[in-house]
Structure formats: structure tokens, C-alpha cells
Coordinates of C-alpha atoms in Angstrom, one line a residue:
X1 CA 36.8 -57.5 -18.1
X2 CA 36.9 -55.8 -14.7
X3 CA 35.5 -52.7 -16.2
X4 CA 32.7 -54.6 -17.9
X5 CA 31.7 -56.2 -14.6
X6 CA 31.8 -53.0 -12.5
X7 CA 29.9 -50.8 -15.0
X8 CA 26.5 -52.7 -14.7
X9 CA 27.0 -52.7 -10.9
X10 CA 27.7 -48.9 -10.8
X11 CA 24.7 -48.2 -13.0
X12 CA 22.4 -50.4 -10.8
X13 CA 23.6 -48.5 -7.7
X14 CA 23.1 -45.1 -9.4
X15 CA 19.6 -46.1 -10.4
X16 CA 18.9 -47.2 -6.8
X17 CA 20.2 -43.9 -5.4
X18 CA 18.1 -42.0 -7.9
X19 CA 15.0 -43.9 -6.8
X20 CA 15.8 -43.3 -3.1
X21 CA 16.3 -39.6 -3.8
X22 CA 13.2 -39.1 -5.9
X23 CA 10.9 -36.3 -4.8
X24 CA 7.9 -37.6 -2.9
X25 CA 4.5 -36.0 -3.4
X26 CA 3.6 -33.7 -0.5
X27 CA -0.1 -33.6 0.6
X28 CA -1.1 -31.0 3.1
X29 CA -3.1 -27.8 3.6
X30 CA -0.5 -25.1 4.2
X31 CA 0.1 -24.3 0.5
X32 CA 3.6 -25.9 0.7
X33 CA 4.9 -23.2 3.1
X34 CA 6.5 -23.4 6.5
X35 CA 6.3 -20.3 8.6
X36 CA 7.8 -18.8 11.8
X37 CA 4.4 -18.5 13.3
X38 CA 4.1 -21.1 16.1
X39 CA 1.7 -22.3 18.7
X40 CA 3.1 -21.5 22.2
X41 CA 3.2 -24.4 24.6
X42 CA 4.6 -24.0 28.1
X43 CA 7.1 -26.2 29.9
X44 CA 9.1 -29.3 29.2
X45 CA 6.4 -31.5 27.6
X46 CA 5.4 -33.7 24.7
X47 CA 3.3 -32.1 22.0
X48 CA 1.3 -33.9 19.3
X49 CA 0.2 -32.1 16.2
X50 CA -1.8 -33.6 13.3
X51 CA -3.8 -32.9 10.1
X52 CA -6.8 -35.0 9.0
X53 CA -6.9 -36.6 5.5
X54 CA -10.4 -37.8 4.6
X55 CA -11.4 -40.2 1.8
X56 CA -12.2 -37.1 -0.3
X57 CA -8.6 -36.0 0.1
X58 CA -7.2 -39.4 -0.7
X59 CA -9.5 -40.6 -3.5
X60 CA -7.0 -39.8 -6.3
X61 CA -4.2 -41.6 -4.5
X62 CA -5.7 -45.1 -4.6
X63 CA -2.8 -47.6 -4.8
X64 CA -0.2 -45.1 -3.6
X65 CA 1.6 -45.3 -0.2
X66 CA 2.5 -43.1 2.7
X67 CA 6.4 -43.0 2.8
X68 CA 7.0 -40.3 5.5
X69 CA 6.0 -37.0 6.9
X70 CA 7.2 -33.4 6.3
X71 CA 7.0 -31.7 9.7
X72 CA 7.3 -28.0 9.9
X73 CA 9.0 -26.4 12.9
X74 CA 9.4 -22.7 13.5
X75 CA 12.9 -23.4 15.0
X76 CA 15.0 -26.3 16.1
X77 CA 15.8 -24.5 19.4
X78 CA 14.4 -26.5 22.4
X79 CA 13.3 -29.4 20.1
X80 CA 14.7 -32.6 21.4
X81 CA 12.9 -35.6 19.8
X82 CA 10.6 -35.7 16.8
X83 CA 8.6 -38.8 15.9
X84 CA 6.4 -38.6 12.8
X85 CA 3.5 -41.0 12.3
X86 CA 0.3 -42.0 10.5
X87 CA -2.7 -43.2 12.4
X88 CA -6.3 -44.2 11.7
X89 CA -7.5 -42.4 14.9
X90 CA -5.9 -39.6 16.9
X91 CA -5.4 -41.8 19.9
X92 CA -4.7 -45.0 17.9
X93 CA -1.5 -46.8 17.3
X94 CA 1.1 -45.6 14.8
X95 CA 0.6 -47.5 11.6
X96 CA 3.9 -46.1 10.4
X97 CA 6.5 -44.0 12.2
X98 CA 10.0 -42.7 12.3
X99 CA 12.0 -40.8 14.9
X100 CA 14.8 -38.3 14.8
X101 CA 16.5 -36.5 17.7
X102 CA 19.4 -34.3 18.6
X103 CA 21.5 -37.5 18.9
X104 CA 20.6 -39.1 15.5
X105 CA 22.3 -38.4 12.2
X106 CA 19.2 -36.6 11.0
X107 CA 18.4 -33.9 13.6
X108 CA 15.5 -31.6 14.0
X109 CA 16.0 -28.4 12.0
X110 CA 14.4 -25.1 11.4
X111 CA 11.6 -25.2 8.8
X112 CA 10.8 -28.4 7.0
X113 CA 11.8 -31.8 8.5
X114 CA 11.5 -34.4 5.8
X115 CA 11.4 -37.7 7.7
X116 CA 10.8 -41.0 5.9
X117 CA 9.4 -44.3 7.2
X118 CA 11.5 -47.5 7.0
X119 CA 8.6 -49.1 5.2
X120 CA 5.8 -47.6 3.1
X121 CA 2.2 -47.8 4.2
X122 CA -0.3 -48.5 1.5
X123 CA -3.2 -46.0 1.3
X124 CA -6.8 -47.3 1.7
X125 CA -8.7 -44.5 -0.1
X126 CA -11.9 -45.3 1.9
X127 CA -10.2 -44.6 5.3
X128 CA -9.6 -41.4 7.2
X129 CA -6.0 -41.0 8.3
X130 CA -4.3 -38.6 10.8
X131 CA -0.8 -37.5 9.8
X132 CA 1.4 -35.8 12.3
X133 CA 4.2 -35.9 14.8
X134 CA 5.0 -36.1 18.5
X135 CA 7.5 -33.5 19.6
X136 CA 9.4 -33.3 22.9
X137 CA 10.4 -29.8 23.8
X138 CA 12.8 -29.0 26.6
X139 CA 11.3 -25.6 27.6
X140 CA 8.4 -23.2 26.8
X141 CA 8.5 -22.6 23.1
X142 CA 6.4 -22.0 20.0
X143 CA 7.7 -24.8 17.8
X144 CA 4.5 -26.0 16.1
X145 CA 4.5 -24.0 12.8
X146 CA 1.1 -23.0 11.3
X147 CA 0.0 -21.1 8.2
X148 CA -2.9 -18.7 7.9
X149 CA -4.8 -21.1 5.6
X150 CA -8.1 -22.2 7.2
X151 CA -9.0 -25.9 6.6
X152 CA -11.2 -28.2 8.7
X153 CA -9.2 -30.7 10.7
X154 CA -5.9 -29.2 9.7
X155 CA -4.8 -28.1 13.2
X156 CA -5.4 -30.9 15.7
X157 CA -3.2 -30.5 18.9
X158 CA -2.7 -32.3 22.1
X159 CA -0.3 -31.4 24.9
X160 CA 1.0 -34.1 27.3
X161 CA -2.0 -36.4 28.3
X162 CA -4.6 -33.7 27.5
X163 CA -7.5 -33.9 25.1
X164 CA -7.1 -33.4 21.4
X165 CA -8.4 -30.0 20.3
X166 CA -8.6 -28.2 17.0
X167 CA -6.9 -24.8 17.2
X168 CA -8.2 -21.7 15.3
X169 CA -4.8 -20.6 14.1
X170 CA -5.0 -22.0 10.6
X171 CA -3.4 -25.1 9.0
X172 CA -0.4 -26.8 10.7
X173 CA 2.7 -27.0 8.5
X174 CA 2.4 -30.8 8.1
X175 CA 2.5 -32.8 4.9
X176 CA 2.1 -36.4 4.2
X177 CA 4.8 -37.8 1.9
X178 CA 3.3 -40.0 -0.8
X179 CA 4.8 -42.2 -3.6
X180 CA 3.2 -44.5 -6.1
X181 CA 1.9 -44.8 -9.7
X182 CA -1.2 -42.6 -9.3
X183 CA 0.3 -39.3 -8.3
X184 CA -1.0 -36.1 -10.0
X185 CA 1.1 -35.2 -13.0
X186 CA 0.2 -32.0 -14.7
X187 CA -1.6 -30.2 -11.9
X188 CA -1.7 -26.6 -10.7
X189 CA -3.4 -24.8 -7.9
X190 CA -4.1 -21.0 -7.7
X191 CA -3.0 -20.1 -4.2
X192 CA -4.3 -16.6 -4.1
X193 CA -5.4 -13.7 -6.3
X194 CA -6.1 -10.0 -5.6
X195 CA -6.3 -6.6 -7.2
X196 CA -3.0 -4.6 -7.0
X197 CA -2.7 -0.9 -6.1
X198 CA -6.4 -0.1 -5.9
X199 CA -9.5 -1.7 -4.6
X200 CA -11.5 -0.6 -7.7
X201 CA -11.4 -0.8 -11.4
X202 CA -12.0 2.1 -13.9
X203 CA -14.1 1.0 -16.8
X204 CA -12.0 0.9 -20.0
X205 CA -8.7 1.3 -18.2
X206 CA -5.9 -1.0 -17.3
X207 CA -5.8 -2.7 -13.9
X208 CA -3.4 -5.2 -12.3
X209 CA -4.1 -8.5 -10.7
X210 CA -1.5 -10.2 -8.4
X211 CA -1.6 -13.9 -8.1
X212 CA 0.3 -16.9 -6.9
X213 CA 0.2 -20.3 -8.7
X214 CA 1.8 -23.5 -7.4
X215 CA 2.7 -26.7 -9.2
X216 CA 1.1 -29.5 -7.2
X217 CA 1.8 -32.2 -9.8
X218 CA 5.0 -34.2 -10.2
X219 CA 5.6 -33.1 -13.8
X220 CA 7.5 -29.9 -14.4
X221 CA 5.2 -27.2 -15.8
X222 CA 6.5 -25.1 -18.7
X223 CA 3.3 -23.2 -19.6
X224 CA -0.3 -22.6 -18.4
X225 CA -3.2 -20.3 -19.3
X226 CA -4.2 -17.4 -17.0
X227 CA -7.7 -16.1 -17.3
X228 CA -9.4 -13.1 -15.8
X229 CA -13.2 -13.0 -16.3
X230 CA -16.6 -11.8 -15.0
X231 CA -18.6 -14.9 -14.1
X232 CA -21.9 -15.2 -16.0
X233 CA -20.8 -12.9 -18.9
X234 CA -18.6 -13.2 -21.9
X235 CA -16.2 -10.6 -20.5
X236 CA -12.9 -12.4 -20.4
X237 CA -9.1 -12.0 -20.8
X238 CA -6.7 -14.9 -21.3
X239 CA -3.0 -15.2 -21.8
X240 CA -0.6 -18.1 -22.0
X241 CA 2.1 -17.8 -19.4
X242 CA 5.5 -19.5 -19.9
X243 CA 8.4 -20.4 -17.5
X244 CA 9.7 -23.5 -15.7
X245 CA 8.0 -24.5 -12.5
X246 CA 9.1 -27.7 -10.9
X247 CA 7.0 -29.8 -8.5
X248 CA 6.2 -27.9 -5.3
X249 CA 7.4 -24.6 -6.6
X250 CA 5.1 -21.5 -6.4
X251 CA 5.4 -18.5 -8.6
X252 CA 4.0 -15.0 -8.0
X253 CA 2.9 -12.9 -10.9
X254 CA 1.2 -9.6 -11.9
X255 CA -0.8 -9.2 -14.9
X256 CA -2.0 -5.8 -16.2
X257 CA -5.0 -6.0 -18.4
X258 CA -8.2 -4.4 -19.7
X259 CA -11.6 -6.1 -19.6
X260 CA -13.4 -4.8 -22.7
X261 CA -17.1 -4.4 -22.1
X262 CA -16.9 -3.9 -18.3
X263 CA -19.3 -1.1 -17.3
X264 CA -19.6 1.1 -14.2
X265 CA -21.2 -0.8 -11.3
X266 CA -21.4 -0.7 -7.6
X267 CA -19.7 -4.0 -7.4
X268 CA -18.7 -6.9 -9.7
X269 CA -17.1 -10.3 -9.2
X270 CA -13.8 -11.0 -11.0
X271 CA -12.7 -14.6 -11.3
X272 CA -9.0 -15.3 -11.8
X273 CA -8.1 -18.9 -12.9
X274 CA -5.3 -21.0 -14.2
X275 CA -5.7 -23.9 -16.6
X276 CA -4.0 -26.1 -19.3
X277 CA -0.7 -26.9 -17.6
X278 CA 1.7 -27.8 -20.4
X279 CA -1.3 -27.4 -22.7
X280 CA -3.1 -30.4 -21.1
X281 CA -6.4 -30.6 -19.2
X282 CA -6.1 -29.8 -15.6
X283 CA -6.4 -32.9 -13.3
X284 CA -8.0 -31.2 -10.3
X285 CA -9.7 -28.0 -11.6
X286 CA -11.6 -27.4 -8.3
X287 CA -8.6 -25.5 -6.8
X288 CA -7.7 -23.5 -9.9
X289 CA -9.7 -20.3 -9.4
X290 CA -10.2 -17.5 -7.0
X291 CA -13.1 -15.1 -7.0
X292 CA -12.6 -11.5 -6.0
X293 CA -16.0 -10.0 -5.0
X294 CA -17.5 -6.6 -4.5
X295 CA -15.2 -4.7 -6.7
X296 CA -16.5 -1.2 -7.6
X297 CA -16.2 -0.3 -11.3
X298 CA -16.0 3.4 -11.8
X299 CA -17.0 5.3 -14.9
X300 CA -14.2 7.8 -14.4
X301 CA -11.6 9.2 -11.9
X302 CA -10.0 12.6 -11.6
X303 CA -6.5 13.9 -12.3
X304 CA -4.5 14.5 -9.2
X305 CA -2.9 17.7 -8.0
X306 CA -0.3 16.8 -5.3
X307 CA 0.1 18.5 -2.0
X308 CA 3.7 18.7 -0.8
X309 CA 4.1 20.0 2.8
X310 CA 7.5 21.0 4.2
X311 CA 8.6 21.2 7.8
X312 CA 11.2 24.0 8.1
X313 CA 12.4 26.7 10.5
X314 CA 15.0 29.5 10.5
X315 CA 16.9 27.6 13.2
X316 CA 17.5 24.6 10.9
X317 CA 20.9 24.9 9.2
X318 CA 20.0 22.1 6.7
X319 CA 16.8 23.7 5.6
X320 CA 18.3 26.0 2.9
X321 CA 19.7 22.8 1.3
X322 CA 16.2 21.4 1.1
X323 CA 14.8 24.6 -0.3
X324 CA 17.5 24.4 -3.0
X325 CA 16.4 20.8 -3.7
X326 CA 12.8 22.0 -4.3
X327 CA 14.0 24.9 -6.5
X328 CA 16.1 22.6 -8.6
X329 CA 13.3 20.0 -8.9
X330 CA 10.8 22.6 -10.0
X331 CA 13.2 23.9 -12.6
X332 CA 13.0 20.6 -14.3
X333 CA 9.2 20.4 -14.2
X334 CA 7.0 21.1 -17.2
X335 CA 4.3 23.8 -16.8
X336 CA 1.7 21.0 -16.6
X337 CA 3.7 19.3 -13.8
X338 CA 4.1 22.5 -11.9
X339 CA 0.4 23.3 -12.2
X340 CA -0.3 19.9 -10.5
X341 CA 1.8 20.6 -7.4
X342 CA 0.9 22.8 -4.5
X343 CA 3.6 23.4 -1.8
X344 CA 2.9 24.5 1.7
X345 CA 5.5 25.3 4.4
X346 CA 5.0 24.7 8.1
X347 CA 7.6 26.4 10.4
X348 CA 8.0 23.6 12.9
X349 CA 10.0 20.4 13.3
X350 CA 13.3 21.9 14.5
X351 CA 12.2 24.4 17.2
X352 CA 10.0 27.3 16.0
X353 CA 10.5 30.8 14.6
X354 CA 8.7 34.1 14.1
X355 CA 6.8 32.6 11.2
X356 CA 5.4 29.6 13.1
X357 CA 1.5 29.6 13.2
X358 CA -0.7 27.9 15.8
X359 CA -1.5 25.1 13.3
X360 CA 2.1 24.1 12.8
X361 CA 2.8 22.6 16.2
X362 CA -0.1 20.1 16.1
X363 CA 1.1 18.9 12.7
X364 CA 4.2 17.4 14.4
X365 CA 1.8 14.6 15.4
X366 CA 2.3 13.3 11.8
X367 CA 5.9 12.4 12.7
X368 CA 4.6 9.6 15.0
X369 CA 8.1 9.1 16.2
X370 CA 8.6 8.6 20.0
X371 CA 11.6 7.8 22.1
X372 CA 11.7 5.3 25.0
X373 CA 10.4 8.0 27.4
X374 CA 7.4 8.8 25.3
X375 CA 8.7 12.1 23.9
X376 CA 7.9 13.0 20.3
X377 CA 11.0 13.2 18.1
X378 CA 10.8 15.7 15.2
X379 CA 13.3 17.0 12.7
X380 CA 13.7 19.4 9.8
X381 CA 13.8 19.6 6.9
X382 CA 11.0 17.1 6.4
X383 CA 8.2 16.6 4.0
X384 CA 4.8 15.0 3.5
X385 CA 3.3 14.1 0.1
X386 CA -0.5 14.0 0.1
X387 CA -0.1 12.8 3.8
X388 CA 0.4 9.2 2.5
X389 CA 2.7 6.7 4.1
X390 CA 6.4 7.7 3.6
X391 CA 7.2 4.1 2.5
X392 CA 5.6 0.6 2.9
X393 CA 4.5 -0.2 6.4
X394 CA 5.8 3.2 7.7
X395 CA 3.8 4.5 10.7
X396 CA 4.2 8.1 9.4
X397 CA 3.7 10.2 6.3
X398 CA 6.8 12.3 7.1
X399 CA 10.1 11.6 5.2
X400 CA 13.5 13.3 5.0
X401 CA 14.9 15.4 2.2
X402 CA 15.8 13.4 -1.0
X403 CA 18.1 14.0 -3.9
X404 CA 16.5 15.9 -6.7
X405 CA 16.2 12.9 -9.0
X406 CA 14.7 10.7 -6.3
X407 CA 12.3 13.5 -5.2
X408 CA 11.1 14.0 -8.8
X409 CA 10.6 10.3 -9.2
X410 CA 8.6 10.1 -6.0
X411 CA 6.3 13.0 -7.2
X412 CA 6.0 11.5 -10.7
X413 CA 4.8 8.2 -9.2
X414 CA 2.3 9.9 -6.9
X415 CA 1.0 12.1 -9.7
X416 CA -0.2 9.0 -11.6
X417 CA -2.4 7.8 -8.7
X418 CA -6.0 8.5 -9.7
X419 CA -8.0 10.8 -7.5
X420 CA -11.5 9.7 -6.3
X421 CA -12.4 13.3 -5.3
X422 CA -12.4 16.5 -7.3
X423 CA -11.9 19.9 -5.8
X424 CA -12.0 23.5 -7.2
X425 CA -12.8 26.9 -5.8
X426 CA -13.8 30.4 -6.7
X427 CA -13.6 33.5 -4.6
X428 CA -13.1 37.2 -4.2
X429 CA -10.2 39.2 -2.8
X430 CA -10.7 42.5 -0.9
X431 CA -7.4 44.3 -0.6
X432 CA -8.8 46.9 1.8
X433 CA -9.8 44.4 4.4
X434 CA -7.1 41.9 3.4
X435 CA -9.7 39.1 3.2
X436 CA -10.3 36.2 0.8
X437 CA -13.8 34.8 0.5
X438 CA -13.8 31.3 -1.0
X439 CA -16.4 28.8 -2.1
X440 CA -14.9 25.3 -2.5
X441 CA -16.7 22.5 -4.3
X442 CA -16.2 19.1 -5.7
X443 CA -17.5 15.5 -5.9
X444 CA -16.5 12.0 -5.3
X445 CA -16.8 8.9 -7.4
X446 CA -16.2 6.5 -4.5
X447 CA -16.7 7.1 -0.8
X448 CA -13.4 6.1 0.8
X449 CA -13.0 8.8 3.5
X450 CA -14.6 8.2 6.9
X451 CA -14.2 11.8 8.0
X452 CA -13.6 14.1 5.0
X453 CA -12.3 17.7 5.8
X454 CA -11.6 20.7 3.6
X455 CA -8.4 22.7 4.5
X456 CA -7.6 26.0 3.0
X457 CA -4.2 27.9 3.3
X458 CA -3.2 31.3 2.1
X459 CA 0.5 30.9 1.1
X460 CA 3.2 33.5 0.3
X461 CA 6.5 33.3 -1.5
X462 CA 9.6 35.4 -1.4
X463 CA 9.2 36.4 2.3
X464 CA 12.5 37.9 3.7
X465 CA 13.9 36.1 6.6
X466 CA 14.2 37.8 9.9
X467 CA 17.2 40.1 10.6
X468 CA 16.9 41.8 7.2
X469 CA 17.1 38.5 5.5
X470 CA 20.1 37.1 7.5
X471 CA 18.2 35.2 10.2
X472 CA 18.2 31.8 8.5
X473 CA 20.7 29.3 9.9
X474 CA 22.8 27.7 7.2
X475 CA 22.3 30.6 4.7
X476 CA 26.0 31.4 4.8
X477 CA 25.4 35.1 5.4
X478 CA 23.4 35.6 2.3
X479 CA 19.9 37.2 2.2
X480 CA 17.4 34.4 2.5
X481 CA 13.8 34.3 1.4
X482 CA 11.1 31.8 2.6
X483 CA 8.9 30.2 0.0
X484 CA 5.3 28.8 0.3
X485 CA 4.9 30.2 3.8
X486 CA 1.5 29.8 5.3
X487 CA 0.0 33.1 6.2
X488 CA -3.6 32.2 7.0
X489 CA -5.7 29.0 7.3
X490 CA -9.3 28.0 8.0
X491 CA -8.7 25.3 10.6
X492 CA -5.8 23.1 11.7
X493 CA -7.5 19.8 10.7
X494 CA -9.8 21.4 8.1
X495 CA -13.6 21.6 8.4
X496 CA -16.4 19.3 7.3
X497 CA -18.0 20.3 4.0
X498 CA -21.7 20.0 3.3
X499 CA -22.7 17.0 1.1
X500 CA -25.5 16.6 -1.3
X501 CA -25.2 13.1 -2.5
X502 CA -21.7 12.8 -3.9
X503 CA -21.2 16.5 -4.3
X504 CA -19.9 18.8 -1.6
X505 CA -19.4 22.5 -0.9
X506 CA -17.6 24.6 1.6
X507 CA -17.2 28.3 2.2
X508 CA -14.8 30.3 4.3
X509 CA -13.3 33.8 4.8
X510 CA -9.6 34.2 5.6
X511 CA -7.7 37.3 6.6
X512 CA -4.0 37.6 5.9
X513 CA -1.4 39.9 7.6
X514 CA -0.8 43.4 6.4
X515 CA 2.8 42.8 5.5
X516 CA 1.9 40.2 2.8
X517 CA 2.6 40.9 -0.8
X518 CA -0.5 39.7 -2.6
X519 CA 1.4 39.3 -6.0
X520 CA 3.4 36.5 -4.3
X521 CA 0.4 34.8 -2.7
X522 CA -1.6 31.7 -3.6
X523 CA -4.7 29.9 -2.3
X524 CA -4.3 26.2 -1.6
X525 CA -7.3 24.1 -0.8
X526 CA -7.5 20.3 -0.4
X527 CA -9.9 17.6 0.8
X528 CA -8.5 14.9 3.1
X529 CA -9.5 12.3 5.6
X530 CA -8.9 13.0 9.3
X531 CA -8.3 10.2 11.8
X532 CA -7.2 11.6 15.1
X533 CA -5.8 8.2 16.1
X534 CA -3.8 7.3 12.9
X535 CA -1.3 9.6 11.2
X536 CA -1.3 7.4 8.1
X537 CA -5.1 7.5 7.7
X538 CA -5.3 11.2 6.8
X539 CA -4.6 10.9 3.1
X540 CA -5.3 13.9 0.8
X541 CA -8.0 13.1 -1.8
X542 CA -7.1 16.0 -4.1
X543 CA -5.8 19.6 -4.1
X544 CA -6.5 22.8 -6.0
X545 CA -4.4 26.0 -6.0
X546 CA -4.3 29.4 -7.6
X547 CA -2.5 32.6 -7.4
X548 CA -4.4 35.6 -6.0
X549 CA -4.6 36.9 -9.6
X550 CA -7.1 34.1 -10.1
X551 CA -9.5 35.6 -7.6
X552 CA -12.1 38.3 -8.4
X553 CA -11.4 41.6 -6.7
X554 CA -14.2 42.4 -4.3
X555 CA -16.6 45.0 -5.6
X556 CA -15.9 44.2 -9.2
X557 CA -18.5 45.4 -11.6
X558 CA -19.1 45.1 -15.3
X559 CA -18.3 48.5 -17.0
X560 CA -19.3 49.2 -20.6
X561 CA -19.7 52.4 -22.4
X562 CA -20.6 55.3 -20.1
X563 CA -21.1 59.0 -20.0
X564 CA -17.5 60.2 -19.9
X565 CA -18.4 63.5 -18.3
X566 CA -20.3 61.9 -15.4
X567 CA -17.9 58.9 -15.0
X568 CA -14.2 59.2 -14.3
X569 CA -12.1 56.1 -14.8
X570 CA -8.5 55.7 -13.7
X571 CA -6.0 52.9 -14.3
X572 CA -4.1 51.5 -11.3
X573 CA -1.2 53.9 -11.9
X574 CA -3.6 56.9 -11.4
X575 CA -3.9 58.0 -15.0
X576 CA -7.4 58.9 -16.2
X577 CA -8.7 56.8 -19.2
X578 CA -11.8 57.1 -21.3
X579 CA -14.8 55.4 -19.9
X580 CA -16.4 55.1 -23.3
X581 CA -14.4 52.1 -24.5
X582 CA -11.9 51.1 -21.9
X583 CA -9.5 48.2 -22.6
X584 CA -10.1 45.1 -20.4
X585 CA -8.5 45.3 -17.0
X586 CA -9.0 46.6 -13.4
X587 CA -9.7 50.3 -12.9
X588 CA -10.7 52.8 -10.2
X589 CA -14.2 54.2 -10.9
X590 CA -15.5 57.5 -9.6
X591 CA -19.1 58.1 -10.2
X592 CA -21.8 59.9 -8.3
X593 CA -19.5 60.6 -5.3
X594 CA -18.6 56.9 -5.1
X595 CA -15.1 55.4 -5.6
X596 CA -14.6 51.7 -6.2
X597 CA -12.6 49.1 -8.1
X598 CA -14.1 47.7 -11.2
X599 CA -13.2 45.0 -13.7
X600 CA -13.7 45.6 -17.4
X601 CA -14.1 42.4 -19.5

């Protein structure tokens, strides 16, 4: 009998506890987030913060009640007393209130402070209410948390006996706690949406949208529909998304898709929306979509050839290890991957050596790494890849040597980044004057460079180190040979090309040292932005490179059948060959007292 009497009592108590612990509906404008961004207020003082709830905000809550306030603080430090309240005017009496302090069982805490009233306050949906708190701080602090969301009347502030003012910081992290029978059930809001990776779309190709959706209804959401479309057209993509999302929970997602029928355009609007929570009609669809405007749609992009720049010197004992890393990485590349990588070496970063050129020292600006005394800190070995940020939020494009696998993965990822600029060159090579004449040309599909420059290097491999090959620190007494050594260049920061619409051209003549072995030399040309104030705003748009064999020898002529008696033709080993039907190749032609190199095609 005793058990039979206690069981109903226990069940009644359990039901009461469940009701008291039920999740209240939270109504505010900060997207359910509390931040560590706070409004700074000086001194020991009372601060009042509030948000405004208009009849438009409260219309759907007719018959429900205010049961408390969720007050967001950046920190509990220096917070002494916190009184939450609801008023019908900012200077009016508290219609409902509750206080916590450092001496009560519920104390102010970092983040959300969920403080409930002793008695609920029924909502009049025709009235305007102010929901907020009075906070006593013990010293200068930034306790009043705010989000970056802009909303009228969502950041009302008063300090001591001053006037109420609306700040321009965003929305305060304040939420009214509501309970009743008319709370939203199956209800979503799309917090944000944006393009990932790139600010453009290529017609007919995949692109990725990042979005954040939040459950603002009291029912748990198990599915919803995500739609990406072009307003005013039938171009659309939809997919049913699944997963558990309890009330108040936000989920971030990425969706990679193609929009069939999307054509090249200077700018289109893309609308991202969510609908059909749990397969039902959305209760408040007005906050379910985000429009991303002004997106360029490109007809095409260009394949990217990467530019890898190395900082190295003969005084750097770790540099041979980095050189071995590059060698081992290239050994694992396919011919196509190798063709899409140009490597250039700058002899700077750890002192200098006999191979340092005047352009190398200014490039240490890219390190952007200064000590407390304002001195630039550099090191070697080090690298730059297309002069892009070394990692997210890095102030520099310079990064340290990596393991072979990590290095290969970094290059593979960068190789897949579409290029908005093309670049190619043609030119002649005069061995007598040791000069290379180049004409560089290309085009752009989107103007993203504020100050485009063309830079050209002549690079040599297999250059013996000083001291008969033994001058490289860390080479362990073995003969050492430098690779991708810059021998000549047009200008440290490149030169501006001439533009004709979206096409550009640039010409230059470079002279290389007499000691160079042209069979081991390449031409490297690239177009990049130049921003003298920002080392991570000098990104390379695209690169082209070729061995010297790809250049036309200066003075090349077309030789066909000729009078063998009047014309003497020699191959490059000095042997005379018939001029009547020579095989294709380069020859020395003597005719009419003139000697010159010619190309037979």
C-alpha cells in the first residue's frame, strides 16, 4: 500500500519538475548567440541595456507570457548585481523583474544568464515592450555583450542617470523568455549564406554555398529543403537535408552544386532559402532566405601554372634538406604536374651569398615578421606559393619547409584554383650577346588586380656552389649544385603591361651572365598584383615557363633547297652538310661572305 501511495506522488513531482525545466522560447535579435564583444563603460556604475519588441514582433505570441530574460554578458568579472526586467517604456516601472548577484545561489556568469521571473507576465500583442537588464559593475569593463546583427531598437543603452541612447554596435545579446500555447513549432531561419572559395561562378561548373540555418521553433527539426535559385527565372537547385536540430540549435553547412542554364553575366543574384521543416509548411517564411547579389558568372577560367619561390643561401645549413625535399617531391610528379610548376630561387633569408641579386633583398618584405624593436626577422629555407597567404589569417605568404607529402598536397590543392588571367610568351635568344627578347601576352576574365605587374626571370639549374662546389653549408663535404637560380630579371616588382580591353602585352630584353649554361636555363614569366603596403595582396594570377630550347635563336631564317656550290651549310659540330635538302635543325650558314645561324623546318 505504501508503494501505491508514493508512486502517484513521485510521478506528480516528476511531471512538475519537467514542466519547470521545460525550454522557454527565446525571442531576440542576436541570432541566439552570445559573444565576447562588449560595450566599454568606465567606472563603478549601473548600466541598463535593452531591446525593443514591437507589436509586429509579438503578433504571433498572443496569449503567451514573458517568463524571464536571457542576458548575455561577455564575462562575469566585475559584474556584481544583475536585475532582468520587462517594461512598457524605457523609463517606466518594471512590469516583471528578477535579480541575481554574487551573493545569491544563481550568480552572474560568463555568456548567457537565463533568469526567470517569479510570476509570468501575459503579453499584450498590441503593446511595445522593452526587455533588458540593469547591471552593476564594480570597475571599468566591457560586460554588455553585442552581436554584429543590425536591427532597429536592439541596442538601447543607459549609463547611470544619463539618457537612453541607441548604440551602433549591433544587437545586444538579450532575449525575452516566452512560454504559452502559441509558440512557433516547426520554424526555421536562415541566418546567413555566402559563396565559398570564390566570389564568382563559372557557368556549367560546380560552386559551393556556405550557409547557417537555425531552428527557431520548439519542435525538433529532422529534415528541411535547401534551395539555391536565380530569382525571376526557372534556374533552381533543391535538396532535402536531414539531421537532428533541436530548438535553438544552429547548423552550418556547405552545398556544392551546379545551376543548369546559368549563362555568363556581369552579375546575377543567387537566392539561398530553406523551407518545409519536417516536410511541413514554414510558419514564418519571411526570414528563410538570403540573396547574394552582384555575382559575376564567367564563361571560362584558365588552368593554373604555379609559381614556387624559395629563399635559400649557401650559409644556410638546412637548405640542402629543403632542396632534397623539392627533388623528392618532383620525382613523384607526373609530366603534366611538373609542366604546371615553375620554381625560382632567391638567395636571401639567412644572410646573403655570391649568388644574391639586387632583387632578392627587397623580397624579404614578404616575411612581414618583426620583433619588438621593429627589426625584420627572416629565415631560410622558406617558400612562397603564388605569393598567397601561407595559411588562414597569416600576415605573410612565406612558409617553412614541409615534409614531402604535405608539400605535394599543398601544391595539389593550389593547382586546382582556377586562374582568372592567362599568360604566355614568345621570344628570341641571341647567344652572341647573351640576350633574350620576350613578348608576353595574355588576357583576363575578371578584373581582380588593382595593380597588375609582369615579372620575368631567367633561371638556371645545376650551378656549382662556390669553392669548387663545397661552399654550401650543410652539404656534408659533397659537391653541391644550386637549382632554379635567378640569373636575370626585368624588375624587382615587375612592370605594368599595356592593356587593350581585357588583353595585355609586355616586352622586355634580358641579358644573362657569361658563365651561364643555356642548356640548363629557363624563362619564367608571371602576372601578379603589387600592393606596396600589403604582403598578402600580391597574389600571382598565373605563370608561364619554358626552357631556352623553346625560344627561337636570333637570326633564324627559313632555309630550303639552295645552290650547294654557292651556299655552305654546317651542323653545330662543324661538319658540312648538303644545303639541297638538309634535315630539320639549327645550322651555321655561310653564303655571300656572311655567316649566320639558321633554322631548317
